[in-house]
Tab-separated table of C-alpha atoms in Angstrom:
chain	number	residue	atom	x	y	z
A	1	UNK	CA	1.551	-30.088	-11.312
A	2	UNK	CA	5.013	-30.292	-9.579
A	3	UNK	CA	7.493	-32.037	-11.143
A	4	UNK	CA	8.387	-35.511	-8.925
A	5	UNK	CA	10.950	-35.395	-6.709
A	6	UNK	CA	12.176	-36.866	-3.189
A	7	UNK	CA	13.162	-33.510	-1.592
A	8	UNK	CA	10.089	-31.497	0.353
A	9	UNK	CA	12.031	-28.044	0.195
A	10	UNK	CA	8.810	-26.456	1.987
A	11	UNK	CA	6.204	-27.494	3.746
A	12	UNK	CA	2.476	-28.717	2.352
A	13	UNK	CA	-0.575	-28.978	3.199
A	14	UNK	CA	-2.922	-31.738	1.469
A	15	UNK	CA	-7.074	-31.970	2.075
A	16	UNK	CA	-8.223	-34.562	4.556
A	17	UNK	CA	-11.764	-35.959	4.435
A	18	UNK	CA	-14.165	-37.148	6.927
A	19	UNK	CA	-15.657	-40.776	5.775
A	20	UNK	CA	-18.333	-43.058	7.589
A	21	UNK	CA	-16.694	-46.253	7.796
A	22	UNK	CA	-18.954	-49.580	7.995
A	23	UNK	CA	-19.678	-50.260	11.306
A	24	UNK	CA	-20.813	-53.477	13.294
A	25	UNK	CA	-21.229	-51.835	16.997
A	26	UNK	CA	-23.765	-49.907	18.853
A	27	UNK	CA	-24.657	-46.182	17.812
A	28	UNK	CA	-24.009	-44.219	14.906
A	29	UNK	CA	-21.353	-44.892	12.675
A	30	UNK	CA	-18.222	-43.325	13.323
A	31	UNK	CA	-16.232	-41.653	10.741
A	32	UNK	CA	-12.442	-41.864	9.936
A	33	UNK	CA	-9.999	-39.428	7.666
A	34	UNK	CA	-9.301	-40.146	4.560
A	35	UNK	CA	-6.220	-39.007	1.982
A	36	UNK	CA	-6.852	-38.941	-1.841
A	37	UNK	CA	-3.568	-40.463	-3.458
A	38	UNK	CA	-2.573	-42.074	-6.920
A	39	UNK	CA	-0.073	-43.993	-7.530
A	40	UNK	CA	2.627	-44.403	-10.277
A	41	UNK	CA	1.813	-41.205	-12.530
A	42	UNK	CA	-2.520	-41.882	-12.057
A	43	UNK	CA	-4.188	-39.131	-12.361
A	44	UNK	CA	-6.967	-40.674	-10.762
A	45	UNK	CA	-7.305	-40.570	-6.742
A	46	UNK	CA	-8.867	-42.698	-4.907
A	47	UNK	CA	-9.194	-42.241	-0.821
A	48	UNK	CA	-7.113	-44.147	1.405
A	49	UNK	CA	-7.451	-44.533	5.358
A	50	UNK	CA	-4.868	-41.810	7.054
A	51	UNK	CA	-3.804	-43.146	9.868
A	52	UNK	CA	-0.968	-42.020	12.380
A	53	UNK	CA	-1.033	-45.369	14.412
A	54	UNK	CA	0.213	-47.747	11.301
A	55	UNK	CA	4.081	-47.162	9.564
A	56	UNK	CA	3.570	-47.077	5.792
A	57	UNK	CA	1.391	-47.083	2.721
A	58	UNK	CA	-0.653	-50.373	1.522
A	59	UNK	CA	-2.699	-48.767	-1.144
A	60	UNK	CA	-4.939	-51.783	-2.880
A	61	UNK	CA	-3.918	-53.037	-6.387
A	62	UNK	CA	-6.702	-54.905	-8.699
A	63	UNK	CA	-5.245	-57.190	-11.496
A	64	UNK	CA	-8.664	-56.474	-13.236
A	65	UNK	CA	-7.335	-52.954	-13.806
A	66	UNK	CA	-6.137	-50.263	-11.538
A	67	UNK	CA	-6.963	-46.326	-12.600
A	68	UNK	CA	-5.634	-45.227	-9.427
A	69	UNK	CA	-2.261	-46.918	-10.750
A	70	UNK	CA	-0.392	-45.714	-13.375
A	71	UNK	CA	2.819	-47.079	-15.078
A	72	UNK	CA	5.242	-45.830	-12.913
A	73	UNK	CA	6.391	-49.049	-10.830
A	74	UNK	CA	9.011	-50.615	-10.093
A	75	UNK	CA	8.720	-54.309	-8.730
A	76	UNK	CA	11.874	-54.924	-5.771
A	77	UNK	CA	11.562	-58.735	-5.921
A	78	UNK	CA	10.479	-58.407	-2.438
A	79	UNK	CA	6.476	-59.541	-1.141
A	80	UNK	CA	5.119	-58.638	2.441
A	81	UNK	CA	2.372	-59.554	4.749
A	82	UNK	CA	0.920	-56.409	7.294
A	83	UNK	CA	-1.747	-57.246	9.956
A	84	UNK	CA	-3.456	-54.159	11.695
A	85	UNK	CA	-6.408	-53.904	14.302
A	86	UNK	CA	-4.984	-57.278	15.980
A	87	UNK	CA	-5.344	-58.987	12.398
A	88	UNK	CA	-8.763	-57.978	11.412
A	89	UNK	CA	-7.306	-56.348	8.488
A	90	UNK	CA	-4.412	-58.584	6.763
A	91	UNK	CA	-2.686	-57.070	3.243
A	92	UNK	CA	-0.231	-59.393	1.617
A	93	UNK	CA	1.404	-58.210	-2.025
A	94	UNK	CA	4.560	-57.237	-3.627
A	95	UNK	CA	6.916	-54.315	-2.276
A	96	UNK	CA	7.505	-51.669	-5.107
A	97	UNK	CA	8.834	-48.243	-5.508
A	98	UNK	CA	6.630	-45.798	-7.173
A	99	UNK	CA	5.201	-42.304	-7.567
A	100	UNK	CA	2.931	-40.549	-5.243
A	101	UNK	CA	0.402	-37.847	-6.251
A	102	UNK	CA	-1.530	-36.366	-3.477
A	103	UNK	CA	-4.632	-34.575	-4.859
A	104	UNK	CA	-7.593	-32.278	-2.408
A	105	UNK	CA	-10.538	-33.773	-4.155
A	106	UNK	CA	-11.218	-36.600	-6.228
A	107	UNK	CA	-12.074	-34.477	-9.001
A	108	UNK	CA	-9.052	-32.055	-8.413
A	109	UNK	CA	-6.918	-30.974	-11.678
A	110	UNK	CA	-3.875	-31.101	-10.504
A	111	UNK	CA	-2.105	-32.579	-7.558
A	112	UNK	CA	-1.033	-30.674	-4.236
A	113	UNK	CA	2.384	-32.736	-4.441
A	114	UNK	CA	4.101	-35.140	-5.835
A	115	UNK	CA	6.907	-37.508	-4.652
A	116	UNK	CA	9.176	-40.106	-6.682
A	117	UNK	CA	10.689	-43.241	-5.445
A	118	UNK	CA	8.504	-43.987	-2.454
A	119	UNK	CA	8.411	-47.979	-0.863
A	120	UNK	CA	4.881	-49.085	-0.850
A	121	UNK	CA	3.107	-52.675	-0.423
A	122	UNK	CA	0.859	-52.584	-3.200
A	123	UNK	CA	-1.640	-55.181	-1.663
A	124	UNK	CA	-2.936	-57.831	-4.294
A	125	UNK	CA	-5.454	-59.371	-1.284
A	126	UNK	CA	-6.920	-57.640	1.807
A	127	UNK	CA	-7.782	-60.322	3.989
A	128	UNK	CA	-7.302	-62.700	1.836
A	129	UNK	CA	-9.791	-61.349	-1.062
A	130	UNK	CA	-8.519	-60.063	-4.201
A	131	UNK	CA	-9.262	-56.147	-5.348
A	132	UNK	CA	-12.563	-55.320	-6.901
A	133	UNK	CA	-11.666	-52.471	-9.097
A	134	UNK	CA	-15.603	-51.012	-8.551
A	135	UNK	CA	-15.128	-47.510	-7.300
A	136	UNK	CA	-18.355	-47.973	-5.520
A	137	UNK	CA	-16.575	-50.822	-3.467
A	138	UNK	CA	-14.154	-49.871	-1.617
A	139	UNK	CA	-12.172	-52.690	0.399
A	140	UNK	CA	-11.610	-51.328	3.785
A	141	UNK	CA	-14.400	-50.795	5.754
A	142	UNK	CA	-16.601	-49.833	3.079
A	143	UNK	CA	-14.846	-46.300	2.482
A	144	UNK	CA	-11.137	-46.792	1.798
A	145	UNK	CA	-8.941	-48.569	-0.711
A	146	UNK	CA	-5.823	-49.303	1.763
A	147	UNK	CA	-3.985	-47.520	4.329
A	148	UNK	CA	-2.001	-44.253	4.440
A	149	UNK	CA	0.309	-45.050	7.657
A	150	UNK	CA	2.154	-42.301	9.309
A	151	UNK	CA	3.539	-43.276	12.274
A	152	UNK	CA	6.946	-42.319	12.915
A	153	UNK	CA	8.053	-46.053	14.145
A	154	UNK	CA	10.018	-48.197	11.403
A	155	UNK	CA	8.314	-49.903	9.016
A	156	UNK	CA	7.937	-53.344	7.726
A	157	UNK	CA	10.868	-54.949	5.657
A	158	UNK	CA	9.968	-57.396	2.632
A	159	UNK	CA	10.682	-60.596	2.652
A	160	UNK	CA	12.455	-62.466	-0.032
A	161	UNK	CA	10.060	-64.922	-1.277
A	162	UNK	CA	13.478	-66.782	-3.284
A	163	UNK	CA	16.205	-66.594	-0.711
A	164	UNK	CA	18.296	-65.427	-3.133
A	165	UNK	CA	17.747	-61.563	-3.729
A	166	UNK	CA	21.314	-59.261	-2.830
A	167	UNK	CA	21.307	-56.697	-0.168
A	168	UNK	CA	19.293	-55.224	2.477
A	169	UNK	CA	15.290	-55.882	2.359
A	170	UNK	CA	13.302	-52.938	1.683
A	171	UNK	CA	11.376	-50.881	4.096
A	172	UNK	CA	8.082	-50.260	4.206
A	173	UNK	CA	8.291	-46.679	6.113
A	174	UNK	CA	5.723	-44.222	6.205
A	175	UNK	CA	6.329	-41.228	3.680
A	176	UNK	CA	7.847	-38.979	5.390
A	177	UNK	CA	10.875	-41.524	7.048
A	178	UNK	CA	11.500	-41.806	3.112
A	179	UNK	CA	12.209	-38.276	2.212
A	180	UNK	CA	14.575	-36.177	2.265
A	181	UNK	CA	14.229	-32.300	3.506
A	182	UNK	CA	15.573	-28.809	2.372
A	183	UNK	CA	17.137	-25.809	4.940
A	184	UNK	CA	14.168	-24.563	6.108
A	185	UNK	CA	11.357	-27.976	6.928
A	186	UNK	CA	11.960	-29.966	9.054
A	187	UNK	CA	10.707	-33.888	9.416
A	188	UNK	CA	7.431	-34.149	10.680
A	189	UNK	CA	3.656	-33.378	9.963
A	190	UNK	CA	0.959	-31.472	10.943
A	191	UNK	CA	-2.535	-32.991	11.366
A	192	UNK	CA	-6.367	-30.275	11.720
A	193	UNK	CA	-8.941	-32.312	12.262
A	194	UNK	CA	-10.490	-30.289	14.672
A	195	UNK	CA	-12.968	-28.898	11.851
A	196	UNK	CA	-14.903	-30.180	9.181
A	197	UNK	CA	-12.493	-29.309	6.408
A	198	UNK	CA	-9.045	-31.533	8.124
A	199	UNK	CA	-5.847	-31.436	6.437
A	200	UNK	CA	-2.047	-32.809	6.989
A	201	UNK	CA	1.022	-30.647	6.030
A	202	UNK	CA	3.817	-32.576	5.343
A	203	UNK	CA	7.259	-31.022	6.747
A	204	UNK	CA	7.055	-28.283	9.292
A	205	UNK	CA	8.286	-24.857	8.893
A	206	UNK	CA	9.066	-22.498	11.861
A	207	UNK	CA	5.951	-21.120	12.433
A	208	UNK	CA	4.950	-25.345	12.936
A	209	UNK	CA	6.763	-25.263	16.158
A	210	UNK	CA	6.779	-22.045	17.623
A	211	UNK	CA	2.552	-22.533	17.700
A	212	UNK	CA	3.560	-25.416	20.296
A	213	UNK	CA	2.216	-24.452	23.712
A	214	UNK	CA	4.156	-25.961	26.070
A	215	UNK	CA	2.084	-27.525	28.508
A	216	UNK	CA	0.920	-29.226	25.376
A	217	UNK	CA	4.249	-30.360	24.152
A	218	UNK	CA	5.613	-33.464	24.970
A	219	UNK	CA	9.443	-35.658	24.685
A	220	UNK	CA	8.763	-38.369	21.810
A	221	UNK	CA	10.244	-41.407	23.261
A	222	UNK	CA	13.089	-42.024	20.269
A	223	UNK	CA	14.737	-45.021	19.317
A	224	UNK	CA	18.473	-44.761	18.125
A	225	UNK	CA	17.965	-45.608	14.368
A	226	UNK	CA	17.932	-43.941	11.399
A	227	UNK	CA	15.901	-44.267	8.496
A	228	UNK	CA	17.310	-44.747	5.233
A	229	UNK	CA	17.424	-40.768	4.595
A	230	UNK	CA	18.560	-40.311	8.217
A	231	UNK	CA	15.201	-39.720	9.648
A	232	UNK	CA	15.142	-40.443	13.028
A	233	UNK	CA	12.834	-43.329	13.704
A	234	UNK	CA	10.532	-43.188	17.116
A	235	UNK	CA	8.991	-45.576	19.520
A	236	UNK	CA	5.663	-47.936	18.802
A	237	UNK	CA	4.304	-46.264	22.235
A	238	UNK	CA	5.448	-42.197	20.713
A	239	UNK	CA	4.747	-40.620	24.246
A	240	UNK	CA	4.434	-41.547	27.769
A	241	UNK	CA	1.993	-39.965	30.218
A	242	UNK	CA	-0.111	-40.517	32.594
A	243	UNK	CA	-4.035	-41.506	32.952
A	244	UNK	CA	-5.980	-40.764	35.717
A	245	UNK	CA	-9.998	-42.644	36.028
A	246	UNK	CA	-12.791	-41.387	38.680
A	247	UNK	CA	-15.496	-43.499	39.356
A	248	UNK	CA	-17.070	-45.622	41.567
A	249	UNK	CA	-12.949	-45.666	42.662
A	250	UNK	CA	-9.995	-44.713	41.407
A	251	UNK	CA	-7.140	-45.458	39.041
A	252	UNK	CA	-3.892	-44.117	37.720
A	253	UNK	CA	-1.350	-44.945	35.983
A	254	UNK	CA	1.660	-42.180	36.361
A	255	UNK	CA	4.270	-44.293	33.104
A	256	UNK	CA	1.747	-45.303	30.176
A	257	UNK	CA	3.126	-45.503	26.841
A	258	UNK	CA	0.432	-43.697	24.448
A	259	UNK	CA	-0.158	-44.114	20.465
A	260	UNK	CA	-1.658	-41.028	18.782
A	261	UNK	CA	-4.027	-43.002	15.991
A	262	UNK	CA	-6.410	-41.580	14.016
A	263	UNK	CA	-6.498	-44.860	12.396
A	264	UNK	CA	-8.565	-46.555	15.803
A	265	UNK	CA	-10.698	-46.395	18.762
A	266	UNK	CA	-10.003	-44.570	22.539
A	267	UNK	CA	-8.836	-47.803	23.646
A	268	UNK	CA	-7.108	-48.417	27.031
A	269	UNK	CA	-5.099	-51.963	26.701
A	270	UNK	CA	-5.123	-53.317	30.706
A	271	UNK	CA	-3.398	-56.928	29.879
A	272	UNK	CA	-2.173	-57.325	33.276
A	273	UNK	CA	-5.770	-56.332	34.602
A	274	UNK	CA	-4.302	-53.706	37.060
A	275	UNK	CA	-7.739	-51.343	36.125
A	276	UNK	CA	-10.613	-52.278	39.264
A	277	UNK	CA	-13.647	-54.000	37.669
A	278	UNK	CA	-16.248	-51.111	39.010
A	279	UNK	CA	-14.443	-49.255	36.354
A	280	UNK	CA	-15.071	-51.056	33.467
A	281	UNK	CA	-18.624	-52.456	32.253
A	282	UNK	CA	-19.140	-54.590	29.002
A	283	UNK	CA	-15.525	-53.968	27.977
A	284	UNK	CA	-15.836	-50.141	28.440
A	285	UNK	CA	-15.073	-47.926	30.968
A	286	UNK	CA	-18.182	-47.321	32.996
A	287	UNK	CA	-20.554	-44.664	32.146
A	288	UNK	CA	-20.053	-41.545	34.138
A	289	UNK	CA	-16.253	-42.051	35.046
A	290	UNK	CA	-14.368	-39.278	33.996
A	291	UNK	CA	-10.828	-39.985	32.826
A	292	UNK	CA	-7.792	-37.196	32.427
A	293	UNK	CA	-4.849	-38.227	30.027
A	294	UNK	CA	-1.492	-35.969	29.831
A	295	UNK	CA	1.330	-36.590	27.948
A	296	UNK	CA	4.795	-36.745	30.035
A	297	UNK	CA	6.872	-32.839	28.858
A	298	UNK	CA	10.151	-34.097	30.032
A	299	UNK	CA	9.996	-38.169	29.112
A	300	UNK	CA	10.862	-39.093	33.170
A	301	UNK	CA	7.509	-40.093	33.926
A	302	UNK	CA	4.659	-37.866	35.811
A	303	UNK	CA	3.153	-38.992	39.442
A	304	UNK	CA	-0.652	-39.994	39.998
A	305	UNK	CA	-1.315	-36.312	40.931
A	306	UNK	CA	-3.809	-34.252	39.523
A	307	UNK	CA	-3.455	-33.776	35.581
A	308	UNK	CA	-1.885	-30.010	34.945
A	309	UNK	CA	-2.908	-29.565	30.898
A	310	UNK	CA	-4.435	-33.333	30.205
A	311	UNK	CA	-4.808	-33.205	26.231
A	312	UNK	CA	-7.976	-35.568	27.249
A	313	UNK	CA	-10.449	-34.751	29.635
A	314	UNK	CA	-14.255	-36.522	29.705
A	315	UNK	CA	-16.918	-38.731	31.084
A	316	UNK	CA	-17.225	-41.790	29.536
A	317	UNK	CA	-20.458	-43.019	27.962
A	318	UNK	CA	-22.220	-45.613	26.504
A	319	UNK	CA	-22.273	-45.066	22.352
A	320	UNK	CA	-19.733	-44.672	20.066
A	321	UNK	CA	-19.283	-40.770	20.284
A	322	UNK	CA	-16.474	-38.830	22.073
A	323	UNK	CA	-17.008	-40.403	24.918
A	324	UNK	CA	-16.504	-43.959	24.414
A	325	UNK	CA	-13.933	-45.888	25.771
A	326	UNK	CA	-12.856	-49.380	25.287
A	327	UNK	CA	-10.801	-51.684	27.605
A	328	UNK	CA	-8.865	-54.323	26.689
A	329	UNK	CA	-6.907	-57.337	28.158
A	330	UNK	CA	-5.789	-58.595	24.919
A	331	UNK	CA	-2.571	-58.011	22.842
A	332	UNK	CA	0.830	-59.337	23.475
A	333	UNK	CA	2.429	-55.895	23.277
A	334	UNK	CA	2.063	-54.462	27.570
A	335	UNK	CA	-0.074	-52.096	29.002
A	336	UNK	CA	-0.483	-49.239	26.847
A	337	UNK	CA	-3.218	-46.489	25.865
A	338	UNK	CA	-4.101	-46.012	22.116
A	339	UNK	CA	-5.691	-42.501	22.139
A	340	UNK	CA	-7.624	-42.873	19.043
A	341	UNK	CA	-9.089	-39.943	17.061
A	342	UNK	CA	-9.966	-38.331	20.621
A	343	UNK	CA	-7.372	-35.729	20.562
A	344	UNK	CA	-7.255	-34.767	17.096
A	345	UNK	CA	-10.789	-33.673	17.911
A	346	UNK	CA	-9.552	-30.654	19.908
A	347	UNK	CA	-5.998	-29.913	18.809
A	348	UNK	CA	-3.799	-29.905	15.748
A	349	UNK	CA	-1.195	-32.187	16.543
């Protein structure tokens, strides 16, 4: 395999797996991707959630024995606490710098890349319950063993459990705010899930961005930091667009921050309760509406007209398919449209 380093001098392209994930609601299960990773010079992968809505790794770490761990760890002095999906799932552990080895398979030889000196949490308790090293148990949702995050916002800094550690509190950022990149990539990644053999590439190359079409590229809404290798950091919300509903009435709204996240459900949050009740019904948009979503090209915002190139366009239903979508008054963060795996679906992105 490749020898470690912190420098992706061309781009790379790792397997991504489809996984039924345990599921409590009505219709089939759904399914999520998956990454197969080890840690700390394991050569033994297990398969973490990959998920483009969350900012850094929290792969699972079992004091009964770890073989998706190796040796290859550094402690920082530092714990953490992460809370996704509104606090359903809640890691806490110690911050460490490690190894990563990205494999296609379980059962794969040799790694597709490897990458030294990467901030993760390694997560001693997922909601509060400490690792079962089973392989036949995986903690998170029944199919994962912690979460690959790789959205480009900042991630979470430790926290110094004494008081009395020197410097800056490490990051938490997702892989690729970590590294650094050679002439020819530049920062980013490429996601194909619209088949049933998905992949990332990590780094883009040329041909990356001149596939682009450009009705279908849109502004990221940046923030003026820096990672720690100088990668820029973006927004929680990474576009804004606009999101039209047809139904019984109408609905648009023209300036709606979006979150691409394979990592979650279509779910539009209404917190100030702007969307008319005959559009929603138990919590979902009614059956039958049809809802177009396009993201914003020029980041100025886009009227309530009709959608040019929406990079969603269906009827909703009633089962957890394609066509479900949830509604939501609850968070604390604004209105805002998490776009789920929907898109990924039909474009690489």
């Amino acid at each position: 395999g490749p020898a470690a380093a912190q420098t992706l001098d061309q781009p790379v392209r790792v397997r991504l797996h489809w996984q039924t994930i345990s599921w409590n609601g009505s219709g089939a299960a759904p399914s999520k991707l998956g990454i197969y990773v080890a840690l700390g010079g394991s050569s033994a992968p297990r398969l973490f959630e990959f998920d483009t809505g969350g900012a850094g790794f929290y792969p699972t770490f079992a004091t009964a024995g770890s073989p998706w761990w190796g040796s290859d760890v550094t402690p920082t002095g530092y714990t953490f606490d992460q809370k996704y999906d509104a606090g359903q799932n809640k890691y806490k552990g110690d911050v460490v710098s490690t190894s990563l080895s990205f494999f296609d398979h379980e059962s794969a030889s040799q790694p597709r890349l490897t990458l030294a000196d990467v901030v993760v949490g390694q997560s001693l308790t997922l909601n509060d319950k400490p690792i079962d090293p089973d392989p036949s148990m995986p903690p998170l949702e029944k199919a994962f063993w912690g979460d690959f995050g790789m959205a480009p916002k900042q991630g979470k800094a430790g926290k110094d459990p004494s008081g009395a550690l020197p410097g800056d509190p490490p990051i938490i950022d997702s892989l690729l705010a970590q590294l650094t990149y050679g002439a020819k990539v530049t920062p980013g990644f490429r996601v194909h899930a619209s088949s049933e053999r998905p992949w990332v590439q990590f780094g883009l190359g040329q041909d990356d961005l001149n596939l682009a079409a450009p009705a279908l590229t849109y502004t990221l809404n940046a923030t003026s930091q820096l990672s720690g290798s100088k990668v820029p950091y973006y927004q929680d919300y990474v576009v804004t667009g606009s999101l039209t509903i047809n139904g019984a009435t109408s609905y648009c709204d023209g300036q709606l921050g979006m979150i691409l996240d394979t990592g979650a459900f279509t779910t539009i949050y209404d917190t100030s309760q702007r969307i008319p009740d005959s559009l929603v019904s138990g919590g979902q948009v009614a059956p039958g509406a049809s809802l177009a979503i396009s993201g914003d090209p020029i980041a100025s915002g886009s009227p309530c007209l009709a959608v040019p190139s929406p990079f969603m366009a269906l009827t909703a239903g009633p089962t957890v398919n394609q066509d479900l979508v949830w509604v939501s008054d609850l968070g604390g963060k604004g209105d805002y449209l998490n776009t789920g795996m929907l898109p990924f679906l039909s474009n690489d992105i």
